[in-house]
PDB file of C-alpha atoms in Angstrom:
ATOM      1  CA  UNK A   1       0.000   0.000   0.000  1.00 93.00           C
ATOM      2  CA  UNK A   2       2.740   2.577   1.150  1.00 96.00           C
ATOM      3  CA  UNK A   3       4.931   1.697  -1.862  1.00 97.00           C
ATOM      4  CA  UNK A   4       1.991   2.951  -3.972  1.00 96.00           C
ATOM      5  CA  UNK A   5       1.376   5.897  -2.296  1.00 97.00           C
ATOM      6  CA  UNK A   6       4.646   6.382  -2.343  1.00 97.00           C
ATOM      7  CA  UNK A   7       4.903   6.077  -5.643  1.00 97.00           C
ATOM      8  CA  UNK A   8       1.721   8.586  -6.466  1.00 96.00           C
ATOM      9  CA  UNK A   9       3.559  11.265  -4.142  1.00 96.00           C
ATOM     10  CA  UNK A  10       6.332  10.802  -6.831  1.00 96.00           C
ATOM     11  CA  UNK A  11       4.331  11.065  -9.571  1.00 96.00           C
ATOM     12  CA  UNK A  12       1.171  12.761  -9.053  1.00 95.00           C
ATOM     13  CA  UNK A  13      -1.701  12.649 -11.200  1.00 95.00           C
ATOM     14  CA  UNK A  14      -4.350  14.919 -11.503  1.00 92.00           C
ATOM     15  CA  UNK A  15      -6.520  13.239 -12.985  1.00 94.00           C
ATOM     16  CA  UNK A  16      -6.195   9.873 -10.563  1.00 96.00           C
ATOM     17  CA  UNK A  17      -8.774   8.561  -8.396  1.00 96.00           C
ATOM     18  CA  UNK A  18      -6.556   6.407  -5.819  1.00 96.00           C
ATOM     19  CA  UNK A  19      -9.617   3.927  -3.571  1.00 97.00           C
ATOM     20  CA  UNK A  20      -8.462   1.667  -0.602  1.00 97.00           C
ATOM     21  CA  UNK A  21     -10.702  -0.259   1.454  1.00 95.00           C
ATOM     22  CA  UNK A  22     -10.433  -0.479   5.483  1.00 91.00           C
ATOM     23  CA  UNK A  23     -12.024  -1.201   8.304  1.00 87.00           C
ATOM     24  CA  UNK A  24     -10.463   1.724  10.521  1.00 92.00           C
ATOM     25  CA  UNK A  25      -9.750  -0.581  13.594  1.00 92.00           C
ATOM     26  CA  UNK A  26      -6.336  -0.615  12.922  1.00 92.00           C
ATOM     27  CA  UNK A  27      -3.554   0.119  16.050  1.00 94.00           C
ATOM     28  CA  UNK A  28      -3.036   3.883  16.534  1.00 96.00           C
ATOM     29  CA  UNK A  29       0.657   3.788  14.940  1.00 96.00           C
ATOM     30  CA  UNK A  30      -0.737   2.442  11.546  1.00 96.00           C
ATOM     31  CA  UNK A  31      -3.624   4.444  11.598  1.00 96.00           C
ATOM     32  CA  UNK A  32      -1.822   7.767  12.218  1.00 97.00           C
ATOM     33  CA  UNK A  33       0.822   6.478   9.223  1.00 97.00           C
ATOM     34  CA  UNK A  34      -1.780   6.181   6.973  1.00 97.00           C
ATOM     35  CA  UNK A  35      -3.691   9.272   7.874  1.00 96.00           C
ATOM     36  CA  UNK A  36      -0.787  11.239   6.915  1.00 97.00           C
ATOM     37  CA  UNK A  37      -0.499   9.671   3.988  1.00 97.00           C
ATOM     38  CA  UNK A  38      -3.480  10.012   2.346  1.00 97.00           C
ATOM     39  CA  UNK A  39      -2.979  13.567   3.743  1.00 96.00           C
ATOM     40  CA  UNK A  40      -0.183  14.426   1.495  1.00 95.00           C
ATOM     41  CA  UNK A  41      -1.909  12.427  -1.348  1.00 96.00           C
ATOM     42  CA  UNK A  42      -5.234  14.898  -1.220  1.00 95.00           C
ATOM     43  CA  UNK A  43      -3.038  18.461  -0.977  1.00 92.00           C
ATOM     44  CA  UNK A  44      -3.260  20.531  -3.926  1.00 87.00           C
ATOM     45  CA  UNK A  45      -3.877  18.509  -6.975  1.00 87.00           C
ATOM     46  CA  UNK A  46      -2.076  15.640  -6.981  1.00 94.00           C
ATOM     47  CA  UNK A  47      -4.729  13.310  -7.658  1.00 96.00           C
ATOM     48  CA  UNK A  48      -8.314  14.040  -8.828  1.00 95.00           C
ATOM     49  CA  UNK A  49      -9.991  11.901  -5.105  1.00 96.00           C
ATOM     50  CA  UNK A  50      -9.643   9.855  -2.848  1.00 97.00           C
ATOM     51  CA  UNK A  51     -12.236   7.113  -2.258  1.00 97.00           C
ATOM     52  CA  UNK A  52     -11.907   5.880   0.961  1.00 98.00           C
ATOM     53  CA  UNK A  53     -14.324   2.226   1.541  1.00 97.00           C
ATOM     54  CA  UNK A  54     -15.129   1.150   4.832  1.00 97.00           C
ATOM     55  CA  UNK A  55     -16.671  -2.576   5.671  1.00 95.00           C
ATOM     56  CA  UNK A  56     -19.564  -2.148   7.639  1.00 96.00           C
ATOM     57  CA  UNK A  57     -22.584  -3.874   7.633  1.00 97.00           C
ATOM     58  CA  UNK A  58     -24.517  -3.079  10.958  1.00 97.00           C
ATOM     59  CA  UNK A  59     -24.430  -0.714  14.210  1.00 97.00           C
ATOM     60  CA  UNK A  60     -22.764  -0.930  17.259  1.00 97.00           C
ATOM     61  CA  UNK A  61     -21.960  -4.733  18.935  1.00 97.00           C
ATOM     62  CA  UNK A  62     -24.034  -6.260  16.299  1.00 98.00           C
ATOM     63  CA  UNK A  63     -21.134  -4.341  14.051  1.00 97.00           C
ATOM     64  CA  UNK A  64     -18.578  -5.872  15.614  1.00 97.00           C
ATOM     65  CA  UNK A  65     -20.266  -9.855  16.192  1.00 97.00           C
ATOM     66  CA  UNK A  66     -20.509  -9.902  12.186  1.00 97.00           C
ATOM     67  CA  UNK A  67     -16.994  -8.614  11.124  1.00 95.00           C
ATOM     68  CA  UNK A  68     -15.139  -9.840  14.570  1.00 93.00           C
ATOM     69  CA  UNK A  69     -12.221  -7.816  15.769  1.00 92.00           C
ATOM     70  CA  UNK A  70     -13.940  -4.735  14.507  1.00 95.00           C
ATOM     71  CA  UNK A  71     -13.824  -1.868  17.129  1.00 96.00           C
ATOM     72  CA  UNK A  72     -17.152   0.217  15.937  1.00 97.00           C
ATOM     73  CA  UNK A  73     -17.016   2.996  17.953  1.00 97.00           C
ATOM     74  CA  UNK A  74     -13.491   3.663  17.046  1.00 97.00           C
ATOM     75  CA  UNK A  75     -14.375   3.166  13.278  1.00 97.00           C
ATOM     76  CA  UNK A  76     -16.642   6.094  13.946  1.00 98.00           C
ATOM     77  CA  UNK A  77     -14.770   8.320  14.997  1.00 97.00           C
ATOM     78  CA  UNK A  78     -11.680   7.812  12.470  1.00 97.00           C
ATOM     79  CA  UNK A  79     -14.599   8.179   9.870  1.00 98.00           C
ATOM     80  CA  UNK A  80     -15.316  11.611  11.108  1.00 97.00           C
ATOM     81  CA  UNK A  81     -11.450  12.365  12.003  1.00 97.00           C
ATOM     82  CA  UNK A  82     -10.983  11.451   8.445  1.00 97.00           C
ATOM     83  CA  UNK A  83     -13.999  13.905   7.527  1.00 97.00           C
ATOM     84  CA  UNK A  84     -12.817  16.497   9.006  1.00 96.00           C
ATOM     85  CA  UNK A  85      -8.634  16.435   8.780  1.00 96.00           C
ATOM     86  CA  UNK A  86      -8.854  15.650   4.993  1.00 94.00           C
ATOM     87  CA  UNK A  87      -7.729  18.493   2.195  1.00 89.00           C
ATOM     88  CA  UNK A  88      -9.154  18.087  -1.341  1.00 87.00           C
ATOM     89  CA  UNK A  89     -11.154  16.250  -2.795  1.00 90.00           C
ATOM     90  CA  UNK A  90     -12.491  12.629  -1.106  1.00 95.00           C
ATOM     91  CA  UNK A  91     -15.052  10.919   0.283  1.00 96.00           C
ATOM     92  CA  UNK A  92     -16.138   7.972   2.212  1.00 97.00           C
ATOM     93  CA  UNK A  93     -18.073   5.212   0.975  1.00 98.00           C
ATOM     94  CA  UNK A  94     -19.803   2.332   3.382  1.00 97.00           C
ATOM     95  CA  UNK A  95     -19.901  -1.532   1.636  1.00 96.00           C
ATOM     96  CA  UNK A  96     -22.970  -2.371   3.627  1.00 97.00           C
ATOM     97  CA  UNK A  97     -22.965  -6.390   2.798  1.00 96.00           C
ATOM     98  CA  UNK A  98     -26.690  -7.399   3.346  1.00 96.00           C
ATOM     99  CA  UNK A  99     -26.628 -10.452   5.416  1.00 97.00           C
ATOM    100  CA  UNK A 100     -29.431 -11.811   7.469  1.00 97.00           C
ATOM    101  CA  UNK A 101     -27.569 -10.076  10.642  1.00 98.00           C
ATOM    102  CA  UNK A 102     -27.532  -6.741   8.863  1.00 97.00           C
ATOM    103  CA  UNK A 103     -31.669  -6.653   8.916  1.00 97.00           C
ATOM    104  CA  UNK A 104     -32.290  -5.393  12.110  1.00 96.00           C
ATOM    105  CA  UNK A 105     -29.434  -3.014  12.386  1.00 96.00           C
ATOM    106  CA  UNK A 106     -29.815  -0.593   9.143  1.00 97.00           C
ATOM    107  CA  UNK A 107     -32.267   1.768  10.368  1.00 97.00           C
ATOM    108  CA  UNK A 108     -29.320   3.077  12.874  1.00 98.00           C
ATOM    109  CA  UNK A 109     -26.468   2.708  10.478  1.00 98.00           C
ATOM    110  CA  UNK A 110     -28.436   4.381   7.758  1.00 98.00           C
ATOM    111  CA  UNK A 111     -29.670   7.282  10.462  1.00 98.00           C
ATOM    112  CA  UNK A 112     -25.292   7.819  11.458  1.00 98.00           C
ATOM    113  CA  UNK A 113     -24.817   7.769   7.068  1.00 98.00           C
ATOM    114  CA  UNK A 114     -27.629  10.282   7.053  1.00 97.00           C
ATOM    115  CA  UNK A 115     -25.595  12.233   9.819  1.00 97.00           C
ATOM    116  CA  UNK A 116     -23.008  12.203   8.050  1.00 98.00           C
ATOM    117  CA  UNK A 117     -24.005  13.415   5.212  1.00 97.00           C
ATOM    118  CA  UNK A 118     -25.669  16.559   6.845  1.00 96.00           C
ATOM    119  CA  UNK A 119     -22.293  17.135   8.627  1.00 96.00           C
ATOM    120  CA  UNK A 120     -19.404  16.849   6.097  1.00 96.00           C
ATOM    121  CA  UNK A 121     -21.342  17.134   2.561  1.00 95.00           C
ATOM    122  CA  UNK A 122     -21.244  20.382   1.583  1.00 93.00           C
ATOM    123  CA  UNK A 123     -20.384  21.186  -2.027  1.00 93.00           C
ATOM    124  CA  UNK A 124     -20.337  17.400  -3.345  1.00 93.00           C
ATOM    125  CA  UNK A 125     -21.543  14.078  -1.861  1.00 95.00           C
ATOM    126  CA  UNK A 126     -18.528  12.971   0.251  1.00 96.00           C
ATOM    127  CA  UNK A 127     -20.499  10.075   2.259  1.00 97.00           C
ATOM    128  CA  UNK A 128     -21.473   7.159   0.098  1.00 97.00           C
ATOM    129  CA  UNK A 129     -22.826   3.418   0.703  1.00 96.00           C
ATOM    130  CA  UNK A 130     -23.634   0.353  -1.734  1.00 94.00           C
ATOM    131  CA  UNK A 131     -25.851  -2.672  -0.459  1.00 94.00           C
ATOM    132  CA  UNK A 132     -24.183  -5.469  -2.247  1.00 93.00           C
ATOM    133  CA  UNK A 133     -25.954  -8.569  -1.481  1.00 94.00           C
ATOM    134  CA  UNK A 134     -24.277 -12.217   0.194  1.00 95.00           C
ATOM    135  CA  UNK A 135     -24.679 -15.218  -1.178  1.00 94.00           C
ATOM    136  CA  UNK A 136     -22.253 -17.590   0.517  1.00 94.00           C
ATOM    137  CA  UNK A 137     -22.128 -18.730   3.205  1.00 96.00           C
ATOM    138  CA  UNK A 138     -25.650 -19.470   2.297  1.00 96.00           C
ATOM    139  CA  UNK A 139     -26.534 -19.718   6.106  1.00 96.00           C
ATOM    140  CA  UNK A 140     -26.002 -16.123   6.142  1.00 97.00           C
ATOM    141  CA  UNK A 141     -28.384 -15.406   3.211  1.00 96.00           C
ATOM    142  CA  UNK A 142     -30.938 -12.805   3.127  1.00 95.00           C
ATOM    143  CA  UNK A 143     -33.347 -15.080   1.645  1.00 95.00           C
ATOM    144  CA  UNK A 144     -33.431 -17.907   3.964  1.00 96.00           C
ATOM    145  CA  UNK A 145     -34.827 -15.137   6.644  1.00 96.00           C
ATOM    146  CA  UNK A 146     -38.677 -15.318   7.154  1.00 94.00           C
ATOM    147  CA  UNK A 147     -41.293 -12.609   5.900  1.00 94.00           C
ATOM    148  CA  UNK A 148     -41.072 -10.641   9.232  1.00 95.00           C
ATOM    149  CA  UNK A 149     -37.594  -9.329   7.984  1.00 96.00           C
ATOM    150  CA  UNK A 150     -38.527  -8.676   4.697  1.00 96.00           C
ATOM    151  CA  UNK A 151     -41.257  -6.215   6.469  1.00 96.00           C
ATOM    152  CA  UNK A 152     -38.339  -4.486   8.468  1.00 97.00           C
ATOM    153  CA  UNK A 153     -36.792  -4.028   5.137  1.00 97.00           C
ATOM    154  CA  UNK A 154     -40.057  -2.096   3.693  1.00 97.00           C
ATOM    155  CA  UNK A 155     -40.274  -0.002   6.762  1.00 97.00           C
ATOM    156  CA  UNK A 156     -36.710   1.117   6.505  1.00 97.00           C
ATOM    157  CA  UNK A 157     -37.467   1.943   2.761  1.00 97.00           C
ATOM    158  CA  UNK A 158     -40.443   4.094   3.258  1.00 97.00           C
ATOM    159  CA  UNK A 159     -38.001   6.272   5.940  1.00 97.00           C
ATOM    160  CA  UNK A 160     -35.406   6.471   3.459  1.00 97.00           C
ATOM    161  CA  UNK A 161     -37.948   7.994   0.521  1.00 97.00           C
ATOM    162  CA  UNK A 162     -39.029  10.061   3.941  1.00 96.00           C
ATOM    163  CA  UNK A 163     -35.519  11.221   3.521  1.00 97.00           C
ATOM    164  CA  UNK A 164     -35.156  11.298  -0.234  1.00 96.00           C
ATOM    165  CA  UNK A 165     -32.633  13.559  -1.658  1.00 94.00           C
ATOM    166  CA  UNK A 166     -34.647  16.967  -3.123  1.00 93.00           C
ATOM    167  CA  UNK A 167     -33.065  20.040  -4.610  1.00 91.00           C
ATOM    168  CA  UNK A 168     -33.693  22.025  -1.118  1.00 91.00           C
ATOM    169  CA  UNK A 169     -31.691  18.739   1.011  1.00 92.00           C
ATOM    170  CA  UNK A 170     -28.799  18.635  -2.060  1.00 93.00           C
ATOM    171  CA  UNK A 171     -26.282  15.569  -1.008  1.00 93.00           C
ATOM    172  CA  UNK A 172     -28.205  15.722   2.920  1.00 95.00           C
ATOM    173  CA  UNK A 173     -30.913  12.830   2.063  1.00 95.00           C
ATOM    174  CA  UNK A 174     -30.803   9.139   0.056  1.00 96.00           C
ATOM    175  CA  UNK A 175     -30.835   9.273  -3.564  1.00 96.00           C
ATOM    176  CA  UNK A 176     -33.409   7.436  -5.720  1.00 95.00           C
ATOM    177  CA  UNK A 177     -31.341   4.584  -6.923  1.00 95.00           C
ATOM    178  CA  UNK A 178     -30.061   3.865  -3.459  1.00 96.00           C
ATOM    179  CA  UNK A 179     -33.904   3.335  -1.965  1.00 96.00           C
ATOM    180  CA  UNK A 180     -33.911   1.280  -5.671  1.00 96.00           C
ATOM    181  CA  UNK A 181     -30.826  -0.762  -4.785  1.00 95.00           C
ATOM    182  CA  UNK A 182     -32.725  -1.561  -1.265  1.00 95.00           C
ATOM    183  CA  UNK A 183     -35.962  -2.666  -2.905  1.00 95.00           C
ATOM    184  CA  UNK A 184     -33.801  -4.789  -5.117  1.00 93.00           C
ATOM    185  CA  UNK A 185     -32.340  -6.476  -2.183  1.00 93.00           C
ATOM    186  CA  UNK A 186     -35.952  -6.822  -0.796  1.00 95.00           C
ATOM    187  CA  UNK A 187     -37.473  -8.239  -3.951  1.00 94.00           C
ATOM    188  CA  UNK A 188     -34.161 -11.151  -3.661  1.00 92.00           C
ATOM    189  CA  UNK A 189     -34.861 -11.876  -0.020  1.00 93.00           C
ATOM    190  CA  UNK A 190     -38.948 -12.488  -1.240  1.00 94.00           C
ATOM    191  CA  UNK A 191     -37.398 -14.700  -3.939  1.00 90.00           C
ATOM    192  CA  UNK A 192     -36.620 -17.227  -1.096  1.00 86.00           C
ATOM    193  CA  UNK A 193     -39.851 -17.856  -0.568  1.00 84.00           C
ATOM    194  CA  UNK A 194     -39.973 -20.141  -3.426  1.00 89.00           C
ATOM    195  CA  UNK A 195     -36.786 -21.943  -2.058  1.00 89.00           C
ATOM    196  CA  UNK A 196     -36.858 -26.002  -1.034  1.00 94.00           C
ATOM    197  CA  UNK A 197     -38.244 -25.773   2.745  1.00 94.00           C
ATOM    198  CA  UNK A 198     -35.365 -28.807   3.217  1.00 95.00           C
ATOM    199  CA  UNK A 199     -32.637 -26.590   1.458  1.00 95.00           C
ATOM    200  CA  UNK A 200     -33.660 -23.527   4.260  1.00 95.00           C
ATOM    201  CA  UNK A 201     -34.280 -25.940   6.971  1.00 96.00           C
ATOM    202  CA  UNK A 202     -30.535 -26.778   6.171  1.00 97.00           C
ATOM    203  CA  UNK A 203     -29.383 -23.222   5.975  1.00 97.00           C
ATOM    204  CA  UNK A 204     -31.022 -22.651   9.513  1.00 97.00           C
ATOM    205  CA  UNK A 205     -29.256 -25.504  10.983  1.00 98.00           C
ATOM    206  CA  UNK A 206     -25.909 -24.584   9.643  1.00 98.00           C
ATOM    207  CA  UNK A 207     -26.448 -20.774  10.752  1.00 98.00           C
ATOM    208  CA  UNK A 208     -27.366 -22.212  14.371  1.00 98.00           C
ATOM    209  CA  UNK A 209     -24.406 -24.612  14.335  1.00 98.00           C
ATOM    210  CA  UNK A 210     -21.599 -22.033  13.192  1.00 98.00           C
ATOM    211  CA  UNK A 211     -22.820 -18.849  15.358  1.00 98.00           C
ATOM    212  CA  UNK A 212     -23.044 -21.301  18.121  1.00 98.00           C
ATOM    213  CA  UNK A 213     -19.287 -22.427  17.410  1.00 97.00           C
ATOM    214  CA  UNK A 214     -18.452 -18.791  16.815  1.00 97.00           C
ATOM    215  CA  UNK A 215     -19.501 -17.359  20.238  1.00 97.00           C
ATOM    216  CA  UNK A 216     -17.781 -20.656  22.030  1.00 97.00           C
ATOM    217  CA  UNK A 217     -14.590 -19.703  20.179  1.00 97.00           C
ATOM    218  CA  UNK A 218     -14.998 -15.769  20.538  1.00 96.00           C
ATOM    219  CA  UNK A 219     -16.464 -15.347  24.055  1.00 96.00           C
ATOM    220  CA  UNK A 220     -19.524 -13.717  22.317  1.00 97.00           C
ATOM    221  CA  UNK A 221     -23.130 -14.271  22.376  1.00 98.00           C
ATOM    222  CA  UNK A 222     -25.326 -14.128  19.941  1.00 98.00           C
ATOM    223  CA  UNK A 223     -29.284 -13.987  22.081  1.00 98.00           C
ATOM    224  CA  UNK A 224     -27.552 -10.965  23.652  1.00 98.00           C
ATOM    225  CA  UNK A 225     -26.102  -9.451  20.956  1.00 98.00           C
ATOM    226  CA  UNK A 226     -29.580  -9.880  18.856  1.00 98.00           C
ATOM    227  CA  UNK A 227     -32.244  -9.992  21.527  1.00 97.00           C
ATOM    228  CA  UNK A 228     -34.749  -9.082  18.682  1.00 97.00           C
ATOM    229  CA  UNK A 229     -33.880 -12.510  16.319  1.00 98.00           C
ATOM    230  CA  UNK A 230     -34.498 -14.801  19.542  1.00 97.00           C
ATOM    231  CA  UNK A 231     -37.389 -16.456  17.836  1.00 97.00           C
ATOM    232  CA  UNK A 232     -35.233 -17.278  14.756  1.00 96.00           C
ATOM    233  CA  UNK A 233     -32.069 -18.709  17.048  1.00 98.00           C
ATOM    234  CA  UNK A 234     -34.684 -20.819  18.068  1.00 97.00           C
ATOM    235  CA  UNK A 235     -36.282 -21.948  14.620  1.00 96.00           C
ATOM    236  CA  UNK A 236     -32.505 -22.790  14.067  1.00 97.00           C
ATOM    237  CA  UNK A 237     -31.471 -24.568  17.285  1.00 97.00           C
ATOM    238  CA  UNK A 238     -34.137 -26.550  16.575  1.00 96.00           C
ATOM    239  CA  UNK A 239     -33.464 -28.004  12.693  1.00 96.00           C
ATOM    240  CA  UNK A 240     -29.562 -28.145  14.281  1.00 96.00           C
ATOM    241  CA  UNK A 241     -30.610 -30.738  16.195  1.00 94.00           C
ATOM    242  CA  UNK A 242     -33.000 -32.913  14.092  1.00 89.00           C
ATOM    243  CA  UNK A 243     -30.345 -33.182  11.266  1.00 74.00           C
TER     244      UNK A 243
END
């Protein structure tokens, strides 16, 4: 990474856009090495922006049981120290994978993106997210989840067109095709409704079996962390242990 940036400082490029992907949990020696690098990189115009992606796919502990040794709240506040400290042009760009663990925590993640944006976007959109969609594992599918969820989903949309984007809220609300992207993901999940019941009842077993080896091996817990999907640890404890 450094030996590229090293080697844009040498050459600069104004016409380059330069994106790296993080998850801004990194030790505080590495992070403050590559904050002043990407410094340098965005003064005057030595490249046209800087994308910076950041893996996150829910709020808070739920956050950090999905992508495990993620520190969220100190994600959030490098995403604003990189916000603020940043010359130039750049931006920041959230890959929200949609997972069945994601469901219940997008309203707050999309509420901090919408914060965002009504903090740091002035003059151009500099806070960004995509919704790419999982499909292995398959025990962490979308679409094995049961029409409850897909609800959740729907009520989050109808906040977000709430929130739409207009020519009075310019870069401070969600633009059309990223409500469209969400109703894509929603119309995939429904798809799963026409899935073999055996095939789902496997994917609930398997998602019961590996969370339940994941919190032995990571001293986590998963009823605690998602109080609100009890009913579904359930529907999966139980296929676990027919099969």
């Amino acid at each position: 990474t450094y030996r590229v940036f090293d080697y844009v400082l040498a050459n600069p490029s104004p016409k380059l856009h330069l994106n790296v992907t993080s998850n801004f949990s990194v030790d505080e020696k590495s992070w403050n090495k590559y904050l002043s690098y990407v410094k340098q990189l965005c003064k005057g115009e030595r490249i046209e922006h800087f994308m910076q992606y950041v893996s996150l796919d829910a709020w808070g502990d739920q956050a950090e049981y999905i992508r495990h040794g993620l520190d969220f709240n100190l994600l959030w506040d490098r995403v604003n120290q990189f916000l603020t400290e940043i010359p130039g042009r750049n931006s920041v760009t959230f890959i929200v994978t949609m997972n069945n663990l994601s469901v219940t925590g997008l309203p707050n993640l999309f509420a901090g993106i919408l914060g965002l944006r009504k903090v740091y976007s002035k003059t151009y959109q500099r806070v960004w997210f995509d919704t790419p969609v999982l499909r292995q594992p398959e025990w962490q599918r979308l679409d094995i989840l049961p029409e409850s969820y897909a609800v959740k989903l729907e009520q989050l949309k109808t906040w977000m067109l709430d929130n739409q984007e207009t020519e009075t809220t310019r870069f401070h609300g969600f633009k059309d095709y990223e409500i469209a992207r969400l109703d894509r993901d929603i119309a995939w999940m429904r798809d799963g409704q026409k899935l073999d019941p055996a095939y789902i009842n496997q994917c609930k077993a398997d998602f019961y079996r590996f969370f339940s080896e994941a919190d032995r091996r990571h001293d986590t817990d998963f009823l605690k962390t998602f109080p609100e999907m009890s009913s579904w640890w359930k529907e999966c404890e139980y296929y676990a242990r027919q099969s």
